[in-house]
Short mmCIF file of C-alpha atoms in Angstrom, two decimals:
data_model
loop_
_atom_site.label_atom_id
_atom_site.label_comp_id
_atom_site.label_asym_id
_atom_site.label_seq_id
_atom_site.Cartn_x
_atom_site.Cartn_y
_atom_site.Cartn_z
CA MET A 1276 98.93 100.36 187.11
CA ASP A 1277 95.81 102.50 187.63
CA ALA A 1278 93.39 103.43 185.07
CA ALA A 1279 94.49 106.96 184.21
CA THR A 1280 98.23 105.43 183.60
CA LEU A 1281 96.49 103.03 181.27
CA VAL A 1282 94.87 105.50 179.54
CA ASP A 1283 98.00 107.52 179.31
CA VAL A 1284 99.65 104.42 177.64
CA TRP A 1285 97.28 103.71 175.27
CA GLU A 1286 97.00 107.45 174.11
CA GLN A 1287 100.66 107.55 173.69
CA VAL A 1288 100.61 103.96 171.68
CA ILE A 1289 97.64 105.39 169.16
CA GLY A 1290 99.04 108.76 169.04
CA SER A 1291 101.85 110.50 166.58
CA GLN A 1292 105.51 110.95 167.63
CA PRO A 1293 107.77 113.89 166.41
CA GLU A 1294 109.30 113.06 163.02
CA PRO A 1295 112.80 112.71 163.67
CA PRO A 1296 115.67 114.62 162.04
CA ARG A 1297 116.80 113.69 158.33
CA TRP A 1298 120.39 112.94 159.86
CA LEU A 1299 118.95 110.02 162.01
CA VAL A 1300 117.04 108.50 159.13
CA LEU A 1301 119.90 108.60 157.02
CA ALA A 1302 122.22 107.34 159.75
CA THR A 1303 119.98 104.40 160.35
CA GLY A 1304 119.62 103.81 156.82
CA ALA A 1305 123.45 103.43 156.41
CA LEU A 1306 123.67 101.10 159.78
CA ALA A 1307 121.18 99.03 158.68
CA LEU A 1308 122.50 98.46 155.20
CA THR A 1309 126.28 97.76 156.79
CA LEU A 1310 124.36 94.99 159.03
CA VAL A 1311 122.90 93.22 155.80
CA LEU A 1312 126.16 93.71 153.75
CA VAL A 1313 128.99 92.96 156.15
CA ARG A 1314 129.18 89.08 156.74
CA PRO A 1315 130.02 88.99 160.06
CA ALA A 1316 127.24 91.35 161.31
CA TRP A 1317 124.92 89.31 158.74
CA ARG A 1318 125.78 86.12 160.65
CA VAL A 1319 124.14 87.68 163.76
CA MET A 1320 121.31 89.78 162.63
CA ARG A 1321 120.10 87.23 159.83
CA ASN A 1322 118.25 85.40 162.54
CA THR A 1323 116.13 88.36 162.56
CA ALA A 1324 115.03 88.06 158.94
CA THR A 1325 114.60 84.00 159.67
CA ILE A 1326 112.05 85.05 162.32
CA ALA A 1327 110.19 87.33 159.71
CA HIS A 1328 110.23 84.85 157.30
CA GLU A 1329 108.96 81.98 159.55
CA GLY A 1330 106.17 84.48 160.78
CA GLY A 1331 105.34 84.86 157.12
CA HIS A 1332 104.41 81.31 155.97
CA ALA A 1333 103.02 80.93 159.67
CA LEU A 1334 100.18 84.02 159.04
CA VAL A 1335 99.41 82.72 155.76
CA ALA A 1336 99.00 79.19 156.71
CA VAL A 1337 96.62 80.23 159.46
CA ALA A 1338 94.86 82.98 157.07
CA SER A 1339 94.58 80.37 154.34
CA GLY A 1340 92.73 78.04 157.02
CA ARG A 1341 95.78 75.58 157.35
CA ARG A 1342 96.46 74.45 160.87
CA LEU A 1343 99.78 75.64 162.27
CA ALA A 1344 101.49 72.81 163.63
CA GLY A 1345 104.60 74.74 165.17
CA ILE A 1346 107.67 76.90 163.95
CA ARG A 1347 111.07 76.09 164.83
CA LEU A 1348 114.11 78.76 164.50
CA HIS A 1349 117.89 76.89 164.26
CA SER A 1350 121.04 78.63 165.56
CA ASP A 1351 122.49 78.15 161.96
CA THR A 1352 119.74 80.98 160.83
CA SER A 1353 117.86 78.40 159.42
CA GLY A 1354 113.88 78.20 160.34
CA LEU A 1355 110.88 75.26 159.81
CA THR A 1356 106.99 76.19 159.73
CA VAL A 1357 104.68 73.12 160.00
CA SER A 1358 101.09 73.19 158.98
CA ALA A 1359 98.72 71.03 158.29
CA GLY A 1360 96.12 70.59 155.73
CA ARG A 1361 95.80 69.69 151.80
CA PRO A 1362 99.13 69.19 150.34
CA HIS A 1363 98.15 70.98 146.98
CA GLY A 1364 95.95 74.02 146.38
CA VAL A 1365 95.88 77.53 146.78
CA GLY A 1366 96.17 77.43 150.38
CA MET A 1367 99.88 75.76 150.31
CA VAL A 1368 101.07 77.70 147.52
CA LEU A 1369 100.14 80.80 149.31
CA THR A 1370 101.75 79.70 152.61
CA THR A 1371 104.97 78.08 150.89
CA ALA A 1372 105.37 81.27 149.07
CA ALA A 1373 104.85 84.02 151.72
CA GLY A 1374 108.46 83.01 153.34
CA TYR A 1375 110.83 85.10 151.21
CA PRO A 1376 108.80 88.41 150.95
CA ALA A 1377 107.67 88.59 154.69
CA PRO A 1378 110.60 90.46 156.07
CA SER A 1379 110.22 93.08 152.84
CA LEU A 1380 106.53 93.18 153.46
CA LEU A 1381 106.95 93.97 157.25
CA GLY A 1382 109.42 96.39 156.80
CA LEU A 1383 107.05 98.30 154.29
CA GLY A 1384 104.38 98.04 156.90
CA GLY A 1385 106.67 99.31 159.18
CA ALA A 1386 107.53 102.24 156.96
CA TRP A 1387 104.06 103.57 156.27
CA LEU A 1388 103.81 103.75 160.19
CA LEU A 1389 107.10 105.57 160.52
CA TYR A 1390 105.79 107.58 157.64
CA THR A 1391 102.58 109.00 159.72
CA ASP A 1392 104.75 109.12 162.74
CA HIS A 1393 103.44 106.22 164.62
CA ILE A 1394 106.61 105.25 166.32
CA THR A 1395 105.49 103.77 169.35
CA ALA A 1396 102.89 101.71 167.73
CA LEU A 1397 105.27 100.10 165.66
CA LEU A 1398 107.15 99.01 168.43
CA TRP A 1399 104.01 97.79 170.25
CA ILE A 1400 102.81 96.21 167.31
CA THR A 1401 106.30 94.37 166.97
CA VAL A 1402 106.05 93.28 170.77
CA ALA A 1403 102.73 91.69 169.85
CA ALA A 1404 103.51 89.94 166.73
CA LEU A 1405 106.44 88.29 168.43
CA ALA A 1406 104.72 87.13 171.78
CA ALA A 1407 102.06 85.41 169.23
CA LEU A 1408 105.05 83.61 167.30
CA LEU A 1409 106.50 82.58 170.73
CA VAL A 1410 103.31 80.60 171.44
CA MET A 1411 103.95 78.51 168.27
CA VAL A 1412 107.55 77.76 168.61
CA ARG A 1413 108.38 74.30 169.42
CA ASN A 1414 112.32 74.48 170.47
CA ALA A 1415 114.37 76.47 173.03
CA TYR A 1416 116.44 78.39 170.63
CA GLY A 1417 113.32 79.73 168.78
CA ALA A 1418 111.86 80.50 171.99
CA LEU A 1419 114.96 82.22 173.37
CA SER A 1420 115.31 84.08 170.01
CA LEU A 1421 111.77 85.31 170.18
CA VAL A 1422 112.08 86.45 173.94
CA VAL A 1423 115.18 88.59 173.40
CA THR A 1424 114.06 89.91 170.80
CA GLY A 1425 110.51 90.80 171.81
CA GLY A 1426 112.32 91.81 175.28
CA VAL A 1427 114.61 94.29 173.37
CA CYS A 1428 111.69 95.72 171.50
CA PHE A 1429 109.64 96.30 174.56
CA ALA A 1430 112.59 97.65 176.68
CA VAL A 1431 112.91 100.24 174.09
CA SER A 1432 109.11 100.95 174.05
CA TRP A 1433 108.48 101.42 177.54
CA PHE A 1434 111.86 102.75 179.07
CA ALA A 1435 113.66 104.73 176.13
CA ASP A 1436 113.00 108.19 175.28
CA ALA A 1437 111.58 109.45 172.18
CA GLY A 1438 114.91 110.02 170.39
CA ILE A 1439 116.42 106.31 171.14
CA GLN A 1440 112.66 105.03 170.09
CA ALA A 1441 112.98 106.83 166.84
CA ALA A 1442 116.69 105.72 166.28
CA PHE A 1443 115.63 101.66 167.07
CA ALA A 1444 112.24 102.09 164.79
CA TYR A 1445 114.03 103.49 161.89
CA LEU A 1446 116.95 100.99 162.21
CA ALA A 1447 114.83 98.04 162.48
CA VAL A 1448 112.55 99.12 159.38
CA TRP A 1449 115.45 99.95 157.38
CA PHE A 1450 117.09 96.44 158.27
CA LEU A 1451 113.79 94.45 157.46
CA LEU A 1452 113.67 96.19 153.52
CA PHE A 1453 117.25 95.76 153.00
CA ALA A 1454 117.41 92.33 154.65
CA GLY A 1455 114.71 91.03 152.55
CA VAL A 1456 116.80 90.94 149.27
CA ARG A 1457 120.19 89.11 150.48
CA PRO A 1458 118.17 85.68 151.50
CA ILE A 1459 117.20 85.60 148.17
CA LEU A 1460 120.47 86.43 146.11
CA GLU A 1461 121.96 83.64 148.77
CA LEU A 1462 119.16 81.22 147.88
CA GLN A 1463 119.66 81.56 144.17
CA GLY A 1464 123.55 81.08 144.66
CA LEU A 1465 123.03 77.92 146.71
CA ARG A 1466 120.20 76.80 143.84
CA ARG A 1467 122.85 77.29 141.10
CA GLN A 1468 125.37 74.99 142.83
CA GLY A 1469 122.46 72.23 143.33
CA ARG A 1470 122.61 72.68 147.31
CA ALA A 1471 118.79 74.04 147.49
CA PRO A 1472 116.81 71.28 146.02
CA ASP A 1473 113.72 71.59 148.47
CA SER A 1474 113.83 75.45 148.56
CA ASP A 1475 110.55 77.00 148.72
CA PRO A 1476 110.99 78.52 145.16
CA ASP A 1477 111.62 74.56 143.99
CA GLN A 1478 108.46 73.26 146.23
CA LEU A 1479 106.32 76.16 144.35
CA ALA A 1480 107.42 74.82 141.13
CA GLY A 1481 106.42 71.41 142.02
CA LEU A 1482 103.12 72.96 143.35
CA THR A 1483 102.11 75.19 140.61
CA GLY A 1484 104.51 73.80 137.42
CA VAL A 1485 106.02 77.69 137.04
CA PRO A 1486 109.73 77.44 137.03
CA ALA A 1487 111.58 77.78 140.45
CA GLY A 1488 113.36 80.67 138.47
CA LEU A 1489 110.57 82.53 137.93
CA TRP A 1490 109.46 82.45 141.62
CA VAL A 1491 112.78 83.62 142.65
CA ALA A 1492 112.45 86.50 139.97
CA LEU A 1493 108.98 87.39 141.62
CA PHE A 1494 110.55 87.14 145.22
CA LEU A 1495 113.20 89.72 144.08
CA ALA A 1496 110.91 91.87 142.25
CA ILE A 1497 108.75 92.32 145.40
CA THR A 1498 111.84 92.99 147.64
CA ALA A 1499 112.98 95.54 145.63
CA GLY A 1500 109.63 97.21 145.42
CA CYS A 1501 109.35 97.13 148.84
CA LEU A 1502 112.87 98.69 149.33
CA PHE A 1503 112.03 101.50 146.41
CA THR A 1504 108.54 102.49 148.14
CA GLY A 1505 109.28 101.60 151.78
CA GLY A 1506 112.87 103.96 151.55
CA GLY A 1507 110.90 106.96 149.83
CA TRP A 1508 108.29 106.91 152.97
CA LEU A 1509 111.08 106.61 155.51
CA LEU A 1510 112.88 109.53 153.73
CA GLN A 1511 109.39 111.29 153.77
CA LEU A 1512 109.33 111.65 149.95
CA GLY A 1513 106.34 113.40 148.30
CA ARG A 1514 105.56 115.28 151.94
#
């Protein structure tokens, strides 16, 4: 690849792309909601939400000064992020709290990029983020999940035309916005049955003294706010 080609690629990444038609935005939103609500589809797609969840833990652990030891993603769509540092304090609280809001917050960031017509930039940022996570994955299934997800994103960004890129980007962002809510509702259902004693909200209750139920409510408020705001950006409301 020569210098001129690299310049062309860079200009495409940082440049803006045409706004897609309204029907495509609505259709991808409906499909994303279906993928979240229909149980068989959710069982397959939930792994994407888990990648975002564990990525949130990892990012905040590093940002708060903790040492990231590794990430594991499992075939049952569960995950684990291990970091080293003080077992208490602000860094530990922020790291523990970062997981459940992460898919929605990532979706909100993606919605802003789409609102500003940076479709290609969104795809390349996604590929870069997945590559960064791959370095810290410590099990084969987790590595495979990231390679497949990143490979699909790269293939769309490199080989697909503008229409396919737009459809893929909008579907992915809608999915993150919707998918951020369901795991929290599922978690609260498990907590009511006493089946999730070591959940993130329960760990946060032990770290802060704030009841786990309030942490669940906070996570729901964040994800609902992201869905409302990000959905408005995707629909180009206010323009």
